[in-house]
């Protein structure tokens, strides 16, 4: 039984551990944050493909116990008038409905599920370096501890320490937009239950949904220069964003204005990793945002990481050795995730960007199906 180290206990890392454990591997998770992991992004949406992946690792119940489902989407123009609406994803299947939830809650739920199954999750251990040898790989942490295994999975996000150690020339690049997030109980926008609303503002792409408890979850993507590290942490972004959105008469400005408190409006730079970046070396592999971060325009980051988890576990399970398994995994995943990166980046840049072939969506259910062997 191969021993596999997973660096990063967020959505992708913990799901990868769950999938590898189900496939029969000895796996442990090492997370830098002292609790369930940093709550960056405030909330996220899992699409039907992400929910399908969760079902294959028997984690549906753990996730549907939190958050709320989304069955439909509508589009409003800048005045608030409805342009179109329709079902969202595979809305008719309760297991595959989109789900909106707080990022920290998702991390916590998956980590609790991992612990319940006997997968060790170590908190508060920050990776310092990776040492690869002919027969093993060792992770050394800043507290002086270390762990050795047969394979190391870097699931430590956009600013991955594993990637800096194994592919130091790969750096995330700015994808043309600032992204604002918030949650408020004081807004009462229109919309049906279990519906996500997109607003085509003149100065932003804006989206929101309302939870069964009356919380409005919202985001705004604004094309502008990247923010500096100091600007990202200083706060005070609500009023400038409200002023920008007030140029329209739709609901966006009122929703943001109702988001009160010094830390209730978060902002980040939309960032991506260019297609073609290396994912693996002799005994390490990058997954999720560490390997193929995309701008948030398609809303597929977490779902792609969940797909990674299932396909990786199956690839290692169904091939005779680790190198063959990793090569198969990369061949299966690159077309899909890099298509998402390019499409999402093009949306963030107002339609400007390259193109890559679109993988066949109809192949995904079979690829993710746990009981179906993968092949090249």
GROMACS .gro file of C-alpha atoms in nm:
model
  376
    1UNK     CA    1   0.000   0.000   0.000
    2UNK     CA    2   0.157   0.328  -0.113
    3UNK     CA    3   0.185   0.606   0.145
    4UNK     CA    4   0.069   0.939   0.008
    5UNK     CA    5   0.117   1.281   0.168
    6UNK     CA    6  -0.136   1.552   0.084
    7UNK     CA    7  -0.022   1.909   0.146
    8UNK     CA    8  -0.325   2.133   0.194
    9UNK     CA    9  -0.650   2.061   0.376
   10UNK     CA   10  -0.886   2.274   0.172
   11UNK     CA   11  -1.156   2.141  -0.058
   12UNK     CA   12  -0.926   1.984  -0.316
   13UNK     CA   13  -0.674   1.842  -0.072
   14UNK     CA   14  -0.922   1.680   0.162
   15UNK     CA   15  -1.133   1.543  -0.123
   16UNK     CA   16  -0.816   1.398  -0.275
   17UNK     CA   17  -0.738   1.229   0.054
   18UNK     CA   18  -1.091   1.086   0.074
   19UNK     CA   19  -1.066   0.950  -0.281
   20UNK     CA   20  -0.721   0.799  -0.229
   21UNK     CA   21  -0.834   0.640   0.096
   22UNK     CA   22  -1.134   0.487  -0.079
   23UNK     CA   23  -0.897   0.350  -0.345
   24UNK     CA   24  -0.699   0.172  -0.076
   25UNK     CA   25  -0.401   0.401  -0.026
   26UNK     CA   26  -0.244   0.506   0.305
   27UNK     CA   27  -0.292   0.883   0.304
   28UNK     CA   28  -0.252   1.173   0.545
   29UNK     CA   29  -0.330   1.545   0.515
   30UNK     CA   30  -0.107   1.830   0.635
   31UNK     CA   31  -0.279   2.170   0.667
   32UNK     CA   32  -0.099   2.494   0.751
   33UNK     CA   33  -0.393   2.665   0.919
   34UNK     CA   34  -0.469   2.577   1.281
   35UNK     CA   35  -0.837   2.502   1.218
   36UNK     CA   36  -1.047   2.398   0.918
   37UNK     CA   37  -0.849   2.627   0.681
   38UNK     CA   38  -0.863   2.990   0.585
   39UNK     CA   39  -1.203   3.124   0.484
   40UNK     CA   40  -1.081   3.301   0.173
   41UNK     CA   41  -1.356   3.385  -0.072
   42UNK     CA   42  -1.633   3.374   0.190
   43UNK     CA   43  -1.854   3.147  -0.018
   44UNK     CA   44  -1.851   2.932  -0.329
   45UNK     CA   45  -2.084   2.738  -0.552
   46UNK     CA   46  -2.040   2.371  -0.632
   47UNK     CA   47  -2.170   2.289  -0.979
   48UNK     CA   48  -2.334   1.962  -1.084
   49UNK     CA   49  -2.000   1.815  -1.196
   50UNK     CA   50  -1.850   1.887  -0.853
   51UNK     CA   51  -2.148   1.730  -0.680
   52UNK     CA   52  -2.112   1.425  -0.908
   53UNK     CA   53  -1.749   1.390  -0.798
   54UNK     CA   54  -1.848   1.416  -0.432
   55UNK     CA   55  -2.098   1.135  -0.479
   56UNK     CA   56  -1.824   0.906  -0.611
   57UNK     CA   57  -1.626   0.942  -0.288
   58UNK     CA   58  -1.937   0.902  -0.071
   59UNK     CA   59  -1.922   1.261   0.057
   60UNK     CA   60  -2.260   1.387  -0.061
   61UNK     CA   61  -2.426   1.367   0.279
   62UNK     CA   62  -2.143   1.555   0.449
   63UNK     CA   63  -2.179   1.844   0.205
   64UNK     CA   64  -2.557   1.859   0.164
   65UNK     CA   65  -2.582   1.896   0.542
   66UNK     CA   66  -2.449   2.250   0.493
   67UNK     CA   67  -2.529   2.530   0.252
   68UNK     CA   68  -2.835   2.526   0.027
   69UNK     CA   69  -2.926   2.406  -0.323
   70UNK     CA   70  -2.966   2.617  -0.637
   71UNK     CA   71  -3.208   2.502  -0.906
   72UNK     CA   72  -3.235   2.794  -1.146
   73UNK     CA   73  -3.052   3.097  -1.282
   74UNK     CA   74  -3.182   3.422  -1.423
   75UNK     CA   75  -3.013   3.716  -1.594
   76UNK     CA   76  -3.107   4.080  -1.532
   77UNK     CA   77  -2.994   4.383  -1.730
   78UNK     CA   78  -2.846   4.695  -1.571
   79UNK     CA   79  -3.194   4.832  -1.493
   80UNK     CA   80  -3.298   4.516  -1.310
   81UNK     CA   81  -3.526   4.390  -1.589
   82UNK     CA   82  -3.524   4.015  -1.643
   83UNK     CA   83  -3.359   3.906  -1.968
   84UNK     CA   84  -3.381   3.529  -1.935
   85UNK     CA   85  -3.400   3.244  -1.685
   86UNK     CA   86  -3.374   2.867  -1.684
   87UNK     CA   87  -3.271   2.557  -1.489
   88UNK     CA   88  -2.921   2.543  -1.342
   89UNK     CA   89  -2.712   2.234  -1.411
   90UNK     CA   90  -2.873   1.897  -1.342
   91UNK     CA   91  -3.139   2.050  -1.121
   92UNK     CA   92  -3.378   1.754  -1.140
   93UNK     CA   93  -3.136   1.521  -0.959
   94UNK     CA   94  -3.118   1.605  -0.585
   95UNK     CA   95  -2.763   1.463  -0.567
   96UNK     CA   96  -2.638   1.681  -0.853
   97UNK     CA   97  -2.801   2.017  -0.784
   98UNK     CA   98  -2.572   2.317  -0.757
   99UNK     CA   99  -2.495   2.406  -0.396
  100UNK     CA  100  -2.400   2.740  -0.241
  101UNK     CA  101  -2.201   2.730   0.083
  102UNK     CA  102  -1.933   2.903   0.282
  103UNK     CA  103  -1.583   2.792   0.191
  104UNK     CA  104  -1.479   2.738   0.551
  105UNK     CA  105  -1.788   2.524   0.618
  106UNK     CA  106  -1.707   2.305   0.319
  107UNK     CA  107  -1.346   2.258   0.431
  108UNK     CA  108  -1.460   2.172   0.783
  109UNK     CA  109  -1.722   1.923   0.662
  110UNK     CA  110  -1.477   1.738   0.439
  111UNK     CA  111  -1.209   1.731   0.709
  112UNK     CA  112  -1.455   1.590   0.962
  113UNK     CA  113  -1.552   1.324   0.711
  114UNK     CA  114  -1.186   1.239   0.654
  115UNK     CA  115  -1.126   1.204   1.027
  116UNK     CA  116  -1.438   0.990   1.062
  117UNK     CA  117  -1.293   0.750   0.806
  118UNK     CA  118  -0.958   0.735   0.980
  119UNK     CA  119  -0.765   0.968   0.750
  120UNK     CA  120  -0.521   1.172   0.963
  121UNK     CA  121  -0.554   1.551   0.920
  122UNK     CA  122  -0.271   1.745   1.086
  123UNK     CA  123  -0.340   2.114   1.146
  124UNK     CA  124  -0.094   2.398   1.201
  125UNK     CA  125   0.192   2.241   1.003
  126UNK     CA  126   0.328   2.472   0.733
  127UNK     CA  127   0.541   2.321   0.457
  128UNK     CA  128   0.899   2.450   0.436
  129UNK     CA  129   1.054   2.227   0.170
  130UNK     CA  130   1.016   1.912  -0.036
  131UNK     CA  131   1.296   1.660  -0.080
  132UNK     CA  132   1.257   1.397  -0.350
  133UNK     CA  133   1.467   1.082  -0.351
  134UNK     CA  134   1.478   0.776  -0.576
  135UNK     CA  135   1.244   0.578  -0.352
  136UNK     CA  136   1.055   0.834  -0.142
  137UNK     CA  137   0.964   1.200  -0.092
  138UNK     CA  138   0.992   1.396   0.232
  139UNK     CA  139   0.796   1.701   0.339
  140UNK     CA  140   0.972   1.920   0.594
  141UNK     CA  141   0.767   2.165   0.797
  142UNK     CA  142   0.852   2.494   0.962
  143UNK     CA  143   0.803   2.349   1.312
  144UNK     CA  144   1.091   2.109   1.251
  145UNK     CA  145   0.875   1.802   1.191
  146UNK     CA  146   0.875   1.598   0.871
  147UNK     CA  147   0.680   1.326   0.693
  148UNK     CA  148   0.797   1.077   0.431
  149UNK     CA  149   0.590   0.893   0.173
  150UNK     CA  150   0.593   0.737  -0.170
  151UNK     CA  151   0.409   1.028  -0.332
  152UNK     CA  152   0.334   1.388  -0.234
  153UNK     CA  153   0.025   1.574  -0.360
  154UNK     CA  154   0.043   1.953  -0.361
  155UNK     CA  155  -0.311   2.076  -0.297
  156UNK     CA  156  -0.199   2.396  -0.127
  157UNK     CA  157  -0.373   2.646  -0.348
  158UNK     CA  158  -0.285   2.940  -0.567
  159UNK     CA  159   0.034   3.031  -0.381
  160UNK     CA  160   0.143   2.668  -0.349
  161UNK     CA  161   0.466   2.603  -0.161
  162UNK     CA  162   0.487   2.265  -0.333
  163UNK     CA  163   0.474   2.434  -0.673
  164UNK     CA  164   0.744   2.681  -0.573
  165UNK     CA  165   0.965   2.385  -0.480
  166UNK     CA  166   0.897   2.169  -0.785
  167UNK     CA  167   0.808   2.419  -1.062
  168UNK     CA  168   0.960   2.750  -0.949
  169UNK     CA  169   0.918   2.916  -1.289
  170UNK     CA  170   0.538   2.880  -1.277
  171UNK     CA  171   0.371   3.188  -1.132
  172UNK     CA  172   0.005   3.292  -1.122
  173UNK     CA  173  -0.083   3.587  -1.346
  174UNK     CA  174  -0.350   3.852  -1.311
  175UNK     CA  175  -0.671   3.780  -1.505
  176UNK     CA  176  -0.788   4.141  -1.554
  177UNK     CA  177  -1.046   4.168  -1.275
  178UNK     CA  178  -1.084   4.249  -0.909
  179UNK     CA  179  -1.338   4.022  -0.739
  180UNK     CA  180  -1.549   4.140  -0.444
  181UNK     CA  181  -1.752   3.910  -0.217
  182UNK     CA  182  -1.996   3.963   0.064
  183UNK     CA  183  -2.279   3.817   0.272
  184UNK     CA  184  -2.555   4.025   0.431
  185UNK     CA  185  -2.881   3.972   0.617
  186UNK     CA  186  -2.998   4.327   0.555
  187UNK     CA  187  -3.072   4.307   0.183
  188UNK     CA  188  -3.404   4.180   0.048
  189UNK     CA  189  -3.351   4.149  -0.329
  190UNK     CA  190  -3.607   3.992  -0.557
  191UNK     CA  191  -3.582   3.635  -0.678
  192UNK     CA  192  -3.729   3.290  -0.637
  193UNK     CA  193  -3.610   3.035  -0.382
  194UNK     CA  194  -3.305   2.832  -0.481
  195UNK     CA  195  -3.225   3.074  -0.762
  196UNK     CA  196  -2.899   3.243  -0.861
  197UNK     CA  197  -2.930   3.586  -1.022
  198UNK     CA  198  -2.671   3.744  -1.251
  199UNK     CA  199  -2.689   4.119  -1.319
  200UNK     CA  200  -2.528   4.261  -1.631
  201UNK     CA  201  -2.411   4.591  -1.479
  202UNK     CA  202  -2.246   4.855  -1.693
  203UNK     CA  203  -1.927   4.851  -1.481
  204UNK     CA  204  -1.927   4.500  -1.334
  205UNK     CA  205  -2.050   4.145  -1.353
  206UNK     CA  206  -2.264   4.095  -1.044
  207UNK     CA  207  -2.428   3.786  -0.900
  208UNK     CA  208  -2.631   3.702  -0.590
  209UNK     CA  209  -2.849   3.442  -0.426
  210UNK     CA  210  -3.053   3.436  -0.106
  211UNK     CA  211  -3.027   3.151   0.143
  212UNK     CA  212  -3.331   2.996   0.315
  213UNK     CA  213  -3.221   3.188   0.627
  214UNK     CA  214  -3.242   3.522   0.448
  215UNK     CA  215  -2.869   3.579   0.390
  216UNK     CA  216  -2.778   3.733   0.056
  217UNK     CA  217  -2.454   3.596  -0.088
  218UNK     CA  218  -2.310   3.819  -0.359
  219UNK     CA  219  -2.002   3.884  -0.572
  220UNK     CA  220  -1.890   4.154  -0.817
  221UNK     CA  221  -1.619   4.124  -1.082
  222UNK     CA  222  -1.474   4.461  -1.185
  223UNK     CA  223  -1.219   4.511  -1.463
  224UNK     CA  224  -0.933   4.723  -1.332
  225UNK     CA  225  -0.563   4.714  -1.247
  226UNK     CA  226  -0.453   4.454  -0.991
  227UNK     CA  227  -0.457   4.552  -0.627
  228UNK     CA  228  -0.136   4.556  -0.426
  229UNK     CA  229  -0.090   4.334  -0.122
  230UNK     CA  230  -0.152   4.637   0.102
  231UNK     CA  231  -0.472   4.729  -0.082
  232UNK     CA  232  -0.601   4.374  -0.057
  233UNK     CA  233  -0.584   4.382   0.322
  234UNK     CA  234  -0.675   4.739   0.408
  235UNK     CA  235  -1.056   4.706   0.385
  236UNK     CA  236  -1.294   4.992   0.317
  237UNK     CA  237  -1.404   4.867  -0.025
  238UNK     CA  238  -1.779   4.880   0.026
  239UNK     CA  239  -1.842   5.249  -0.044
  240UNK     CA  240  -1.626   5.272  -0.360
  241UNK     CA  241  -1.797   4.962  -0.496
  242UNK     CA  242  -2.142   5.104  -0.415
  243UNK     CA  243  -2.053   5.425  -0.598
  244UNK     CA  244  -1.947   5.227  -0.903
  245UNK     CA  245  -2.264   5.018  -0.904
  246UNK     CA  246  -2.491   5.323  -0.850
  247UNK     CA  247  -2.441   5.410  -1.215
  248UNK     CA  248  -2.713   5.152  -1.281
  249UNK     CA  249  -3.064   5.122  -1.140
  250UNK     CA  250  -3.056   4.747  -1.084
  251UNK     CA  251  -3.030   4.578  -0.742
  252UNK     CA  252  -2.649   4.547  -0.716
  253UNK     CA  253  -2.570   4.875  -0.540
  254UNK     CA  254  -2.840   4.829  -0.275
  255UNK     CA  255  -2.719   4.477  -0.196
  256UNK     CA  256  -2.360   4.594  -0.145
  257UNK     CA  257  -2.474   4.898   0.054
  258UNK     CA  258  -2.658   4.664   0.292
  259UNK     CA  259  -2.336   4.473   0.359
  260UNK     CA  260  -2.216   4.651   0.671
  261UNK     CA  261  -1.915   4.602   0.894
  262UNK     CA  262  -1.541   4.655   0.841
  263UNK     CA  263  -1.475   4.301   0.717
  264UNK     CA  264  -1.799   4.221   0.537
  265UNK     CA  265  -1.672   4.309   0.189
  266UNK     CA  266  -1.375   4.100   0.078
  267UNK     CA  267  -1.168   4.162  -0.234
  268UNK     CA  268  -0.913   3.960  -0.424
  269UNK     CA  269  -0.739   3.969  -0.760
  270UNK     CA  270  -0.870   3.726  -1.020
  271UNK     CA  271  -0.568   3.510  -1.094
  272UNK     CA  272  -0.487   3.215  -1.316
  273UNK     CA  273  -0.207   2.975  -1.404
  274UNK     CA  274  -0.134   2.967  -1.775
  275UNK     CA  275  -0.204   2.639  -1.957
  276UNK     CA  276   0.096   2.416  -2.013
  277UNK     CA  277   0.253   2.471  -1.670
  278UNK     CA  278   0.418   2.156  -1.528
  279UNK     CA  279   0.218   1.960  -1.274
  280UNK     CA  280   0.456   1.688  -1.161
  281UNK     CA  281   0.809   1.583  -1.093
  282UNK     CA  282   0.943   1.244  -0.990
  283UNK     CA  283   0.732   1.195  -0.675
  284UNK     CA  284   0.511   1.504  -0.654
  285UNK     CA  285   0.191   1.609  -0.825
  286UNK     CA  286   0.000   1.937  -0.813
  287UNK     CA  287  -0.380   1.935  -0.811
  288UNK     CA  288  -0.657   2.193  -0.791
  289UNK     CA  289  -0.562   2.561  -0.787
  290UNK     CA  290  -0.198   2.474  -0.724
  291UNK     CA  291  -0.187   2.320  -1.072
  292UNK     CA  292  -0.454   2.493  -1.281
  293UNK     CA  293  -0.604   2.794  -1.104
  294UNK     CA  294  -0.855   2.981  -1.320
  295UNK     CA  295  -1.027   3.315  -1.281
  296UNK     CA  296  -1.363   3.274  -1.100
  297UNK     CA  297  -1.572   3.375  -1.402
  298UNK     CA  298  -1.696   3.021  -1.473
  299UNK     CA  299  -1.736   2.939  -1.103
  300UNK     CA  300  -1.566   2.602  -1.153
  301UNK     CA  301  -1.260   2.616  -0.925
  302UNK     CA  302  -1.385   2.394  -0.644
  303UNK     CA  303  -1.571   2.159  -0.877
  304UNK     CA  304  -1.261   2.105  -1.091
  305UNK     CA  305  -1.060   2.024  -0.779
  306UNK     CA  306  -1.321   1.765  -0.680
  307UNK     CA  307  -1.299   1.610  -1.025
  308UNK     CA  308  -0.920   1.598  -0.985
  309UNK     CA  309  -0.958   1.398  -0.665
  310UNK     CA  310  -1.166   1.124  -0.824
  311UNK     CA  311  -0.967   1.094  -1.146
  312UNK     CA  312  -0.635   1.086  -0.961
  313UNK     CA  313  -0.746   0.811  -0.724
  314UNK     CA  314  -0.884   0.603  -1.009
  315UNK     CA  315  -0.572   0.657  -1.222
  316UNK     CA  316  -0.344   0.535  -0.944
  317UNK     CA  317  -0.582   0.250  -0.861
  318UNK     CA  318  -0.615   0.124  -1.219
  319UNK     CA  319  -0.253   0.136  -1.338
  320UNK     CA  320   0.040  -0.089  -1.250
  321UNK     CA  321   0.274   0.177  -1.109
  322UNK     CA  322   0.278   0.535  -0.986
  323UNK     CA  323   0.450   0.688  -1.289
  324UNK     CA  324   0.198   0.534  -1.528
  325UNK     CA  325  -0.086   0.644  -1.304
  326UNK     CA  326   0.033   1.004  -1.288
  327UNK     CA  327   0.088   1.017  -1.664
  328UNK     CA  328  -0.264   0.886  -1.724
  329UNK     CA  329  -0.411   1.133  -1.477
  330UNK     CA  330  -0.241   1.425  -1.650
  331UNK     CA  331  -0.353   1.309  -1.993
  332UNK     CA  332  -0.712   1.280  -1.873
  333UNK     CA  333  -0.725   1.610  -1.682
  334UNK     CA  334  -0.530   1.863  -1.886
  335UNK     CA  335  -0.778   1.909  -2.172
  336UNK     CA  336  -1.070   1.973  -1.937
  337UNK     CA  337  -0.908   2.199  -1.680
  338UNK     CA  338  -0.714   2.403  -1.936
  339UNK     CA  339  -1.030   2.456  -2.139
  340UNK     CA  340  -1.189   2.594  -1.821
  341UNK     CA  341  -0.889   2.820  -1.755
  342UNK     CA  342  -0.900   2.966  -2.106
  343UNK     CA  343  -1.278   3.014  -2.113
  344UNK     CA  344  -1.284   3.168  -1.765
  345UNK     CA  345  -0.994   3.398  -1.849
  346UNK     CA  346  -1.163   3.507  -2.168
  347UNK     CA  347  -1.480   3.596  -1.976
  348UNK     CA  348  -1.275   3.797  -1.726
  349UNK     CA  349  -1.109   3.984  -2.012
  350UNK     CA  350  -1.435   4.071  -2.184
  351UNK     CA  351  -1.412   3.799  -2.447
  352UNK     CA  352  -1.045   3.850  -2.525
  353UNK     CA  353  -0.834   3.539  -2.497
  354UNK     CA  354  -0.722   3.221  -2.665
  355UNK     CA  355  -0.920   2.912  -2.747
  356UNK     CA  356  -0.862   2.544  -2.677
  357UNK     CA  357  -1.068   2.242  -2.787
  358UNK     CA  358  -1.373   2.173  -2.571
  359UNK     CA  359  -1.370   1.824  -2.416
  360UNK     CA  360  -1.680   1.611  -2.459
  361UNK     CA  361  -1.909   1.673  -2.160
  362UNK     CA  362  -2.082   1.341  -2.218
  363UNK     CA  363  -1.757   1.159  -2.129
  364UNK     CA  364  -1.743   1.305  -1.777
  365UNK     CA  365  -1.998   1.081  -1.597
  366UNK     CA  366  -1.817   0.767  -1.711
  367UNK     CA  367  -1.476   0.912  -1.624
  368UNK     CA  368  -1.591   0.999  -1.272
  369UNK     CA  369  -1.789   0.679  -1.213
  370UNK     CA  370  -1.602   0.499  -0.934
  371UNK     CA  371  -1.678   0.150  -1.059
  372UNK     CA  372  -1.562   0.217  -1.415
  373UNK     CA  373  -1.189   0.168  -1.476
  374UNK     CA  374  -0.999   0.452  -1.640
  375UNK     CA  375  -0.782   0.403  -1.946
  376UNK     CA  376  -0.569   0.616  -2.170
   0.00000   0.00000   0.00000
